[in-house]
Tab-separated table of C-alpha atoms in Angstrom:
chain	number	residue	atom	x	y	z
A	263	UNK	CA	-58.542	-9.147	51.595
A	264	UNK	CA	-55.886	-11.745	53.032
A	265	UNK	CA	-52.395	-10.568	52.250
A	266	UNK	CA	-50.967	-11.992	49.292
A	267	UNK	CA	-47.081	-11.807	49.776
A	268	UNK	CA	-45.267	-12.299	52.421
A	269	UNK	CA	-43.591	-9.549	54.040
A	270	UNK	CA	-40.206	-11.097	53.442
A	271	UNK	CA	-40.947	-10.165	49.646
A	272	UNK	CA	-40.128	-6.508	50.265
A	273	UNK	CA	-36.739	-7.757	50.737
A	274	UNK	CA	-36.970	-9.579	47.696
A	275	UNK	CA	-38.329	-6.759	46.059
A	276	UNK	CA	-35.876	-4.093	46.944
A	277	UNK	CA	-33.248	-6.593	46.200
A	278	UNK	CA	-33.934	-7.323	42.708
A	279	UNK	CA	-34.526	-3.482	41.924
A	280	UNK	CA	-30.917	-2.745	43.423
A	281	UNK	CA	-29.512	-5.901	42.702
A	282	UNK	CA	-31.334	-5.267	38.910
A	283	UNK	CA	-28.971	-1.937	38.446
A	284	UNK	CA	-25.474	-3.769	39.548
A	285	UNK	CA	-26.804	-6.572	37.088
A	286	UNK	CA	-27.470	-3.547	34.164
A	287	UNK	CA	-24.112	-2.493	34.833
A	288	UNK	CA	-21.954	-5.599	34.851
A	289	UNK	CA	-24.299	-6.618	31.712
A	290	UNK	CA	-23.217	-3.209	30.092
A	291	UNK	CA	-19.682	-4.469	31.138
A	292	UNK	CA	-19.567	-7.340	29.544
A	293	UNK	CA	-21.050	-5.944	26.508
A	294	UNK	CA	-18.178	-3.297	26.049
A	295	UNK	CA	-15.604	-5.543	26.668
A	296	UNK	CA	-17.022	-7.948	24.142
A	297	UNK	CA	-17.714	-5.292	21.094
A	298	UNK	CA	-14.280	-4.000	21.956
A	299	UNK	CA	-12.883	-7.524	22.172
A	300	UNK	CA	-10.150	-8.960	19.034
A	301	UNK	CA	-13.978	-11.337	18.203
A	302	UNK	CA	-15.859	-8.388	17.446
A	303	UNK	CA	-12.923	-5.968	15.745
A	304	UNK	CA	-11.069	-8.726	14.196
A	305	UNK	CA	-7.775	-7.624	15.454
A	306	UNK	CA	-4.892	-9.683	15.995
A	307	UNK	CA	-6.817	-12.275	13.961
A	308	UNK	CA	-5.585	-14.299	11.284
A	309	UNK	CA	-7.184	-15.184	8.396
A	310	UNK	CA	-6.671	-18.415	5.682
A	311	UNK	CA	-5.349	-17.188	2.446
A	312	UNK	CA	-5.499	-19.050	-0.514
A	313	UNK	CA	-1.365	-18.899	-0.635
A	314	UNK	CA	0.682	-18.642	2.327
A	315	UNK	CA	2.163	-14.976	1.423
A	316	UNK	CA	4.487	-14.189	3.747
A	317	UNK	CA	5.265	-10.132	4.279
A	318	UNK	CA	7.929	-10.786	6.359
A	319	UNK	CA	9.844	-13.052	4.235
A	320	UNK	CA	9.361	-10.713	0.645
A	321	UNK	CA	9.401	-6.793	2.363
A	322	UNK	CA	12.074	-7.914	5.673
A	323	UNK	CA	13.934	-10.723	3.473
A	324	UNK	CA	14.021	-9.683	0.252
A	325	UNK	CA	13.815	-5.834	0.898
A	326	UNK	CA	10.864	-5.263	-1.488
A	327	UNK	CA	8.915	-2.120	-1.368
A	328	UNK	CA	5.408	-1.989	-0.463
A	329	UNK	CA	5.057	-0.005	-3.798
A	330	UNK	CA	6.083	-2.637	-5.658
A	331	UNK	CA	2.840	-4.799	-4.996
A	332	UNK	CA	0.570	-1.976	-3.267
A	333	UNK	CA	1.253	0.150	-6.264
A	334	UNK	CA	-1.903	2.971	-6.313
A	335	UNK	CA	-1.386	3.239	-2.277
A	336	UNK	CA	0.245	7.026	-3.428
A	337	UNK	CA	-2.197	8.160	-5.324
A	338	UNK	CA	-5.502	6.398	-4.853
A	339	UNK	CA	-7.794	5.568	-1.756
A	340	UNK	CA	-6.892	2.168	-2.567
A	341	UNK	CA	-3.871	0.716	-1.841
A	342	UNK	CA	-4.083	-2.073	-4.535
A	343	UNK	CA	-3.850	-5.933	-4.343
A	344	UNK	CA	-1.114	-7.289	-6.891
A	345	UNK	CA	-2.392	-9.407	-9.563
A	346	UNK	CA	-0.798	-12.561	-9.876
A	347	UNK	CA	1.221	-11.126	-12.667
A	348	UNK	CA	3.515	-9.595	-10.308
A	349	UNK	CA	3.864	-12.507	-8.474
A	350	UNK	CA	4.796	-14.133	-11.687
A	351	UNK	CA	7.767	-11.549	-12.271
A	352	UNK	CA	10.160	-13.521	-9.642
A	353	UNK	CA	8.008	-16.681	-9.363
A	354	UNK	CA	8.652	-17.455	-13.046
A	355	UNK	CA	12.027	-19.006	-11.723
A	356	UNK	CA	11.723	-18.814	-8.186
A	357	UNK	CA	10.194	-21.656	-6.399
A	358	UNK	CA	8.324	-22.556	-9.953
A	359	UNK	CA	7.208	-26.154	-9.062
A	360	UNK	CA	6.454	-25.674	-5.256
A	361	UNK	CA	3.108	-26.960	-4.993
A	362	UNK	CA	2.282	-23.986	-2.604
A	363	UNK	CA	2.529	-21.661	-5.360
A	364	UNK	CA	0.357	-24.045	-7.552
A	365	UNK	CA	-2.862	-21.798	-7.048
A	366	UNK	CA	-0.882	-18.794	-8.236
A	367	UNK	CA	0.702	-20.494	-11.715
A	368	UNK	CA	-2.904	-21.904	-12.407
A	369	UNK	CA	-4.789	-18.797	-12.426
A	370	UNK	CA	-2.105	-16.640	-13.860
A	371	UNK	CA	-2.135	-19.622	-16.903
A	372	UNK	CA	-5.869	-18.735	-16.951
A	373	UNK	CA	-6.142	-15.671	-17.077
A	374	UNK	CA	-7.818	-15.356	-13.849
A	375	UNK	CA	-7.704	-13.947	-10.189
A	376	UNK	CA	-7.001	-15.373	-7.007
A	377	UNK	CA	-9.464	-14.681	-4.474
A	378	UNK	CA	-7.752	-13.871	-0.763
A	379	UNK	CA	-9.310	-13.213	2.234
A	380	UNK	CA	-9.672	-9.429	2.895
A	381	UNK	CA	-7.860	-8.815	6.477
A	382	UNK	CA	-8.789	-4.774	6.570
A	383	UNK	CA	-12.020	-3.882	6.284
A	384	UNK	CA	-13.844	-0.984	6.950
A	385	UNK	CA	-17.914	-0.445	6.870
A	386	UNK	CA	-19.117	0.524	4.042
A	387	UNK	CA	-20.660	3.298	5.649
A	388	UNK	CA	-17.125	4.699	6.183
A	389	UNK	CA	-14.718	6.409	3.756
A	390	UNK	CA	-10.909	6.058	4.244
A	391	UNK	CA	-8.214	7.074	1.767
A	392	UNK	CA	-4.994	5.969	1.273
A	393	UNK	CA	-3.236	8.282	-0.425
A	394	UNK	CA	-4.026	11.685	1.647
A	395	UNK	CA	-2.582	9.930	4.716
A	396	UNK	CA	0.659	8.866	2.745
A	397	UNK	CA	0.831	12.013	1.693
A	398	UNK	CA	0.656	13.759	5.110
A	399	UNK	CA	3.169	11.514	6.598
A	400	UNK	CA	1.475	8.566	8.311
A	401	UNK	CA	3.366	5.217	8.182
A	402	UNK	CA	1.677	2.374	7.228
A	403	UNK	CA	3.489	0.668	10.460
A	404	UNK	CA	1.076	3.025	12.694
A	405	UNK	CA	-1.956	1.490	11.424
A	406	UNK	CA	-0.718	-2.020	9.714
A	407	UNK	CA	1.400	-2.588	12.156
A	408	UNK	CA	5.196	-4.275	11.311
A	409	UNK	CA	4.330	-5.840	8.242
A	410	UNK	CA	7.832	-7.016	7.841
A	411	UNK	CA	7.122	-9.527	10.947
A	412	UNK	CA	3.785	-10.664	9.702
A	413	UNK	CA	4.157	-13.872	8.378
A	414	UNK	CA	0.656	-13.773	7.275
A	415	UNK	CA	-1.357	-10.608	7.521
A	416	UNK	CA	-3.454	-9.546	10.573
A	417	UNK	CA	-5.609	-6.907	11.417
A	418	UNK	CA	-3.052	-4.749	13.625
A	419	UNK	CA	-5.196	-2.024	15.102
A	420	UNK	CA	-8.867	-2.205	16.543
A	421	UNK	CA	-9.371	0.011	13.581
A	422	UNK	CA	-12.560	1.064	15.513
A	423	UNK	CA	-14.123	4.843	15.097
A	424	UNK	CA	-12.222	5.755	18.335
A	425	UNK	CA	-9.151	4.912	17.124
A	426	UNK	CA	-9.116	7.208	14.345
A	427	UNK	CA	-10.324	9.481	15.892
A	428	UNK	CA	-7.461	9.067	18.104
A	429	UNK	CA	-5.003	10.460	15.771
A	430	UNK	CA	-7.277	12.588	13.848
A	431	UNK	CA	-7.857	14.599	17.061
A	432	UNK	CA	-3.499	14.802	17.634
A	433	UNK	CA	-1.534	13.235	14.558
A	434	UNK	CA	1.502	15.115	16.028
A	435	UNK	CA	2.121	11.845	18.049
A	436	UNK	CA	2.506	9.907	14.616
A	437	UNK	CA	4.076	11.733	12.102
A	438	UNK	CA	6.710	11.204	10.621
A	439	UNK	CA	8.697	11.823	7.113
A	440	UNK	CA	7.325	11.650	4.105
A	441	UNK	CA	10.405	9.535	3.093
A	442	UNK	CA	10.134	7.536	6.303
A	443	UNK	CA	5.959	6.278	5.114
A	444	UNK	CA	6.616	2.875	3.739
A	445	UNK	CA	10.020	1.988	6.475
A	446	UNK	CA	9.367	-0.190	9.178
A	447	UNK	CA	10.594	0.250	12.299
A	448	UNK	CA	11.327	3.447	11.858
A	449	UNK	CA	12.542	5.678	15.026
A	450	UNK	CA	13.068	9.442	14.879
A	451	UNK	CA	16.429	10.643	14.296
A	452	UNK	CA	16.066	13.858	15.626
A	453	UNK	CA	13.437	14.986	18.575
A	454	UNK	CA	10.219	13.896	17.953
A	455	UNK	CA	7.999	17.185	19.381
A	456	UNK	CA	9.860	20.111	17.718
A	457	UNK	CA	10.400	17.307	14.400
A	458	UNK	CA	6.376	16.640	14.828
A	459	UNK	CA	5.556	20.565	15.413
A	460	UNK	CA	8.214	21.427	11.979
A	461	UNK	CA	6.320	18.350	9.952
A	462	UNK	CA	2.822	19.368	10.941
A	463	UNK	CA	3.545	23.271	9.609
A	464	UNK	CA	5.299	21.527	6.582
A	465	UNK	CA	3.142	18.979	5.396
A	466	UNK	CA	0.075	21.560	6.597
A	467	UNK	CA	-1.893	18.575	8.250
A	468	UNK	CA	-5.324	19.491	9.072
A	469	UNK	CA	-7.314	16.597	9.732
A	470	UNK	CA	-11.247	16.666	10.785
A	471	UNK	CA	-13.433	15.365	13.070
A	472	UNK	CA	-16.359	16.388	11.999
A	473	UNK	CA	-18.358	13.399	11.500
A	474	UNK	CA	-18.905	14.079	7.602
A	475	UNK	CA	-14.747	14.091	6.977
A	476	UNK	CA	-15.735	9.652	7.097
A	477	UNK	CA	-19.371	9.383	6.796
A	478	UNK	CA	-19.944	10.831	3.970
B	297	UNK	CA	-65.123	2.884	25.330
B	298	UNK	CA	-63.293	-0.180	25.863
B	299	UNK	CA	-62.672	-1.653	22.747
B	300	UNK	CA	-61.666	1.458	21.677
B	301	UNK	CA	-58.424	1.790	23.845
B	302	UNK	CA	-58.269	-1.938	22.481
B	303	UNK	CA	-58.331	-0.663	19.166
B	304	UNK	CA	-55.523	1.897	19.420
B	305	UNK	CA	-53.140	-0.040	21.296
B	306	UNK	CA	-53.355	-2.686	18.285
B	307	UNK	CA	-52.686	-0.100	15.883
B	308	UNK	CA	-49.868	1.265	18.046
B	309	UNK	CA	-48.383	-1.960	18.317
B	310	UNK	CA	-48.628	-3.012	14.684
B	311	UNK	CA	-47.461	-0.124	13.487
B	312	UNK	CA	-43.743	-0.341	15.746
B	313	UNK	CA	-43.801	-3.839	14.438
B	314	UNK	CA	-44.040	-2.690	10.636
B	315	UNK	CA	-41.441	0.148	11.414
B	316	UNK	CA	-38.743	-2.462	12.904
B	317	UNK	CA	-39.290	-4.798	10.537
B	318	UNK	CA	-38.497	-1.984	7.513
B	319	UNK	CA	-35.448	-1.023	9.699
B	320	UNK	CA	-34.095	-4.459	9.363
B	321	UNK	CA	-33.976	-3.491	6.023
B	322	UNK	CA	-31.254	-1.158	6.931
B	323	UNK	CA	-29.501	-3.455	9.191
B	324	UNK	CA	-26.690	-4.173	6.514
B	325	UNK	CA	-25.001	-0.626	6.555
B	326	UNK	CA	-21.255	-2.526	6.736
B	327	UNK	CA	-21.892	-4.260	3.089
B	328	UNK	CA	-24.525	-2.331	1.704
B	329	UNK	CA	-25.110	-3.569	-2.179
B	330	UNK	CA	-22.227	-1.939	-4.131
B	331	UNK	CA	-18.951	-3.288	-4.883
B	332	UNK	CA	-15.434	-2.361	-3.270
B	333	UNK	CA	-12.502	-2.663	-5.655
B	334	UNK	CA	-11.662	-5.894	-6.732
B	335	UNK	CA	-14.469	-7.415	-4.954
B	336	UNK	CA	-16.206	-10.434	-5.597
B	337	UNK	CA	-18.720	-10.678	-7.801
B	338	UNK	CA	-21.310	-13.704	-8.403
B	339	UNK	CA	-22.929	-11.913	-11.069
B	340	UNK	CA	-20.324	-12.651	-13.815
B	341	UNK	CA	-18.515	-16.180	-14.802
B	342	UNK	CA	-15.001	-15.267	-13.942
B	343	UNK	CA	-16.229	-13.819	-10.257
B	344	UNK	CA	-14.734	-10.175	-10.785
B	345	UNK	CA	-16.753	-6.910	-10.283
B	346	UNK	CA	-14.100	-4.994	-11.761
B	347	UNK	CA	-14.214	-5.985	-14.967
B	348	UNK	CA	-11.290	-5.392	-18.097
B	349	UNK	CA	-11.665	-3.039	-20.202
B	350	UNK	CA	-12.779	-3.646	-23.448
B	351	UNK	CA	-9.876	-3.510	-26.245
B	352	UNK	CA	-8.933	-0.781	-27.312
B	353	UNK	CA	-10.763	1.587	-24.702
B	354	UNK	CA	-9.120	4.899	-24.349
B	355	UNK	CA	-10.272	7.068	-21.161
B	356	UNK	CA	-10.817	10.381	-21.677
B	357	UNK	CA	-7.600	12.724	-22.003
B	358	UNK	CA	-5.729	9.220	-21.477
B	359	UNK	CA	-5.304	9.020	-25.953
B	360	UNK	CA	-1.544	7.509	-25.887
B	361	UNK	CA	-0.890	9.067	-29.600
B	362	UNK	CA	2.515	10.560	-29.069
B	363	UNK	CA	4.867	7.376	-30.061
B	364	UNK	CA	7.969	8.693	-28.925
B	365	UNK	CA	6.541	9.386	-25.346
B	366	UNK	CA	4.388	6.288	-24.957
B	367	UNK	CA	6.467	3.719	-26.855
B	368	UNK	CA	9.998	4.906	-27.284
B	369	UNK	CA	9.659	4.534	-30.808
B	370	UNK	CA	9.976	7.471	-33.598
B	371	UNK	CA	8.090	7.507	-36.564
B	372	UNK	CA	10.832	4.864	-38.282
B	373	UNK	CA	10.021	2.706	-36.048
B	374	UNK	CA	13.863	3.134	-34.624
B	375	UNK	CA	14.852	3.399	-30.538
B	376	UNK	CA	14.295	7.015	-29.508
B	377	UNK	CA	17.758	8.081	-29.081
B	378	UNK	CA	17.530	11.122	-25.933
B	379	UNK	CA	14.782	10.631	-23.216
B	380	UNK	CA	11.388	13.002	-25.085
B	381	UNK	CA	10.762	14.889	-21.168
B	382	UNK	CA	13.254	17.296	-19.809
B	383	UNK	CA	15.856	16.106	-18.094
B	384	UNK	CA	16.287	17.606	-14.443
B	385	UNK	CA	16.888	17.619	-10.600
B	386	UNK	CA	13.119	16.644	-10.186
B	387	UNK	CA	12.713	13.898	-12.819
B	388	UNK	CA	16.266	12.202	-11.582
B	389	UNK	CA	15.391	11.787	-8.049
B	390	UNK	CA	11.920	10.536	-9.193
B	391	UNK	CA	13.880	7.967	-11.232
B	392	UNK	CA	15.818	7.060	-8.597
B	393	UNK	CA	13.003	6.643	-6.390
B	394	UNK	CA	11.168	4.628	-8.774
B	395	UNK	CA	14.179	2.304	-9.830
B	396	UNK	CA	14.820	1.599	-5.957
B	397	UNK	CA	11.013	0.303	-5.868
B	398	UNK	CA	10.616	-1.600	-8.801
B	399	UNK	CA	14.514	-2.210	-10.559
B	400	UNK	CA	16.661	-3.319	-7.341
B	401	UNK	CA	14.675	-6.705	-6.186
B	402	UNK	CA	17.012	-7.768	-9.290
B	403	UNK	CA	19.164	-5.598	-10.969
B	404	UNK	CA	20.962	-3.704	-7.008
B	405	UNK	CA	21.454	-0.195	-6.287
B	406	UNK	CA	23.909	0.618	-8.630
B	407	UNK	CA	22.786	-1.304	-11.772
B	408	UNK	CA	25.098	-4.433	-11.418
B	409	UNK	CA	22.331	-7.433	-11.780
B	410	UNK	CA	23.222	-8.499	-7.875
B	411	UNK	CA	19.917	-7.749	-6.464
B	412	UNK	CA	18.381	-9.668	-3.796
B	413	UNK	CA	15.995	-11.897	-5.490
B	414	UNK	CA	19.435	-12.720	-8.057
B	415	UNK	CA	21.154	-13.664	-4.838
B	416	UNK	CA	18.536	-16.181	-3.755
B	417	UNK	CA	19.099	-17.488	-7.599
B	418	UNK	CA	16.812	-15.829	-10.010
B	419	UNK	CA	18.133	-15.294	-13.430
B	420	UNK	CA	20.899	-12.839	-13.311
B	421	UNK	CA	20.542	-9.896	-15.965
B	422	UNK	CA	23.649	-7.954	-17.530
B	423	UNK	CA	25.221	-5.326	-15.517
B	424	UNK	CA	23.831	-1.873	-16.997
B	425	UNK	CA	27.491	-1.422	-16.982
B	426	UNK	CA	28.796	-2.468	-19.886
B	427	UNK	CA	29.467	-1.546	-23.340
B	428	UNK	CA	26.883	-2.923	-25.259
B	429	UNK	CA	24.370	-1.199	-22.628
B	430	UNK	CA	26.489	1.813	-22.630
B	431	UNK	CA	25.791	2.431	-25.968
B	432	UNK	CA	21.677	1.483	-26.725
B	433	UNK	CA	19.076	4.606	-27.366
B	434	UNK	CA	17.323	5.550	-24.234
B	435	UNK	CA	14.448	4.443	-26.066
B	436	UNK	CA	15.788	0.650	-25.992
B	437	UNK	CA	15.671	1.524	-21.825
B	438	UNK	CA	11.731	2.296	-21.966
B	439	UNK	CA	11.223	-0.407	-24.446
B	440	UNK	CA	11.981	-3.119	-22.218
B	441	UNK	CA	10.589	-1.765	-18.880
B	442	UNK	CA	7.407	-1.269	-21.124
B	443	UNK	CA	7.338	-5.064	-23.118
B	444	UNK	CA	9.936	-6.995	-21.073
B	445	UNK	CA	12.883	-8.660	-22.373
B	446	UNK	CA	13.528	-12.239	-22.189
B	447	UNK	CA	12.236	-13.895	-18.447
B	448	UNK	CA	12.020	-10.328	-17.464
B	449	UNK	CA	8.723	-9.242	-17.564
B	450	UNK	CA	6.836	-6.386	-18.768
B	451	UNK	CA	6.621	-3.563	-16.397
B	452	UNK	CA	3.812	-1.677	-17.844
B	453	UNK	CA	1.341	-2.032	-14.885
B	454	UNK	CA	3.300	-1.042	-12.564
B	455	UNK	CA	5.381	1.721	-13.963
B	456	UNK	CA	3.605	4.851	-15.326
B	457	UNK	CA	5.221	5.772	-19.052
B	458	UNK	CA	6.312	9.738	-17.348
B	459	UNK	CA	7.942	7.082	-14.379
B	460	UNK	CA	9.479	4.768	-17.371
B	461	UNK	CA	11.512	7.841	-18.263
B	462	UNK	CA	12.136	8.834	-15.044
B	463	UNK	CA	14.064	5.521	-14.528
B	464	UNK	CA	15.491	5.858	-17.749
B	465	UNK	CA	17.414	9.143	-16.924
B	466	UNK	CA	18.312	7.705	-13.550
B	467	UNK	CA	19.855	4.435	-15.282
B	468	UNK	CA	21.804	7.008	-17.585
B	469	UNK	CA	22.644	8.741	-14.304
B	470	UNK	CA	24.150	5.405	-13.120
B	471	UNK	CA	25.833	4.341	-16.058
B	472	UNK	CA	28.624	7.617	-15.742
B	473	UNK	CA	28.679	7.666	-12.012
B	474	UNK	CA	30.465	4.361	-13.070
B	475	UNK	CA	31.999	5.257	-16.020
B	476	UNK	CA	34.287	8.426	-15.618
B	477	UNK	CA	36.371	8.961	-18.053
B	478	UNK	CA	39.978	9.496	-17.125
B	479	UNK	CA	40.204	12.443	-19.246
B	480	UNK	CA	37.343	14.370	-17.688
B	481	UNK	CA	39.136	13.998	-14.607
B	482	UNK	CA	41.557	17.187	-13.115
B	483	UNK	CA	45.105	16.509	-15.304
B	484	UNK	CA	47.004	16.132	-11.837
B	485	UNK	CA	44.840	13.470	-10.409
B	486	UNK	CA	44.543	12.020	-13.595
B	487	UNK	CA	48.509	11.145	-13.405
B	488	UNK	CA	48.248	9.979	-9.862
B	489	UNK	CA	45.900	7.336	-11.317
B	490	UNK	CA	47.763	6.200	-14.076
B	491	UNK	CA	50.819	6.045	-12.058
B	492	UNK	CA	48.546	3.362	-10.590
B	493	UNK	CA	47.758	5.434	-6.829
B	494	UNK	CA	44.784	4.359	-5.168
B	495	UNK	CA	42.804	7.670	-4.659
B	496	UNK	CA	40.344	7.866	-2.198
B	497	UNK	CA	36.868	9.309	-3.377
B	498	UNK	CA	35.094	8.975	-0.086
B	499	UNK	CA	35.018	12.344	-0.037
B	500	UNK	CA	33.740	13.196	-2.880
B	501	UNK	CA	30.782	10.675	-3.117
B	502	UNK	CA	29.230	12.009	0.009
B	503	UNK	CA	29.480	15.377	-1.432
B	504	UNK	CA	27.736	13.790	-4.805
B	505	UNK	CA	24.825	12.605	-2.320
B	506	UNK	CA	24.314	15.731	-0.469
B	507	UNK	CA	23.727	17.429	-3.711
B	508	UNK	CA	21.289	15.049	-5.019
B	509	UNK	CA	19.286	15.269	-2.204
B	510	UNK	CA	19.689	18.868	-1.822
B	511	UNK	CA	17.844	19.386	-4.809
B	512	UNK	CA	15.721	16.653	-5.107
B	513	UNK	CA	12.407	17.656	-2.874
């Protein structure tokens, strides 16, 4: 039978197998670099909100706590979303005929909700709690990053698997007082490894990593 | 023989085609068909899944019967005149921590009505320091964190009735830090004072603090 390839296709042939693994890789490559990318996470990533609340203007301006809005953050896995009630409290005089707030009158006149645009979201296939980490000593800074310079909300941490797992693995490198939770900016007053090693003991943090401690 | 091998490969192949297509199925683990708090809901008119409660729903062990607790009120229907929990260490500094959350946007630190939002020109309310104040039930205190009182409104959702009287006790805590009575002060300094001196209580006040925080946690 006459030869059907040329014997320059051997090249060809070994190239594209060797060539085909370089190609895997840098496909691979790409891949990870795209699922770990701010497109696929959503971090850094603003999102439109219905009202233009700023967090840097009501927490860093007006010195408002956290608790005031977020209020089951202490004691629930949910941190809370303030109904437009509280907004109401100040904006009953404050700025009452700006047209931005317009959205906010209306539906508190109605009796309704505003909807906004959820910034933090895990899976639903994963469980996170609020309140245990609060209560442990975890700042929301370490994982909302500084709220107080947000002027709208973003999405401060990859808040991938591997990044709580992170700090689940060594949360000696986050701590911090339980009075110190809901400040931003906060730096240690006194050394951070013996105040981390004195907190841990204290607050008896413990967490797991077992795979059932957030899919459960 | 042939269409045998045929055969099985078809069966093989239809079969990993039925299995994918049921893991599709599965495919939506990140929203999977419940509902997060507060999450949207097309099901009912107003778009809420959580939904109010119906009036008049008590939760289990939640039965608000005890008036003076719950309402401030006695049975008269009068301001309850001494705070109904025990007054201590714990409940103060709980107070404080409370009224620092949800009192100071308006009414400052230390009671006087100069809070923040005040200084950007909301309403100004009375300075706790004053006679009239002075002189109200602590029940009147818990009334109007619970129902409001004139453009302030009511503070019910976001402070817990056991919190109310935390920040009651703490406003009462306030009210004699600045209010001390010349005659409970030591006779000697006393004299200094009236003799007009200037007496300074630096000292003291960082003493006060220590204390409070001492005992506190």
């Amino acid at each position: 039978m006459a030869q059907l390839f040329h014997r320059s296709a051997n090249a060809v042939a070994r190239f594209t197998i060797f060539g085909g693994v370089f190609l895997l890789a840098g496909l691979g490559y790409v891949g990870w670099i795209f699922a770990h990318s701010s497109f696929m996470t959503g971090e850094n990533v603003y999102l439109k909100q219905p009202v233009p609340f700023s967090h840097d203007h009501h927490t860093a301006g007006l010195g408002i706590d956290c608790r005031y809005c977020h209020t089951s953050v202490e004691e629930s896995n949910f941190a809370g979303i303030p109904p437009v009630a509280t907004c109401m409290n100040c904006h009953n005089i404050m700025w009452k005929r700006e047209d931005m707030l317009a959205p906010i009158r209306e539906a508190y006149a109605g009796g309704d909700a505003i909807q906004w645009s959820r910034v933090n979201d895990m899976p639903d296939y994963v469980y996170f709690d609020h309140s245990i980490h609060v209560r442990k000593g975890m700042g929301c800074e370490v994982c909302h990053g500084r709220v107080d310079r947000q002027p709208l909300i973003r999405q401060a941490t990859s808040m991938q698997m591997a990044w709580c797992l992170d700090c689940h693995r060594d949360p000696g490198k986050y701590i911090r007082p339980r009075e110190e939770v809901f400040t931003m900016g906060y730096r240690p007053t006194e050394d951070s490894r013996s105040m981390a090693e004195r907190l841990l003991k204290e607050y008896d943090v413990n967490p797991g990593t077992d795979c059932g401690v957030c899919h459960r | 023989m042939k269409t045998d091998r045929w055969a099985r490969s078809l069966v093989a192949t239809v079969s990993v085609l039925i299995s994918m297509a049921a893991f599709t199925g599965c495919a939506d683990m990140k929203d999977q068909p419940h509902h997060e708090p507060l999450e949207y809901s097309s099901f009912f008119a107003d778009g809420r899944s959580s939904r109010p409660l119906v009036e008049g729903t008590v939760a289990r062990g939640h039965l608000r019967a005890d008036d003076r607790i719950y309402r401030g009120l006695e049975a008269d229907g009068s301001f309850v005149a001494q705070n109904p929990l025990v007054v201590d260490a714990a409940l103060l500094s709980r107070g404080r921590n409370r009224f620092e959350i949800y009192c100071t946007p308006c009414h400052g630190r230390v009671g006087d009505g100069q809070g923040m939002v005040v200084q950007r020109g909301y309403k100004q309310p009375s300075s706790y320091h004053i006679d009239r104040l002075r002189g109200v039930e602590d029940g009147y205190f818990y009334d109007v964190i619970t129902n409001g009182f004139g453009k302030m409104s009511s503070y019910a959702s976001q402070v817990k009735p056991r919190d109310r009287w935390a920040i009651v006790a703490y406003i009462r805590a306030l009210q004699l830090s600045q209010y001390a009575d010349l005659r409970s002060v030591d006779a000697a300094i006393g004299a200094r004072l009236e003799a007009g001196e200037v007496i300074d209580t630096r000292r003291h006040d960082a003493e006060g603090e220590e204390e409070h925080h001492g005992t506190g946690h």
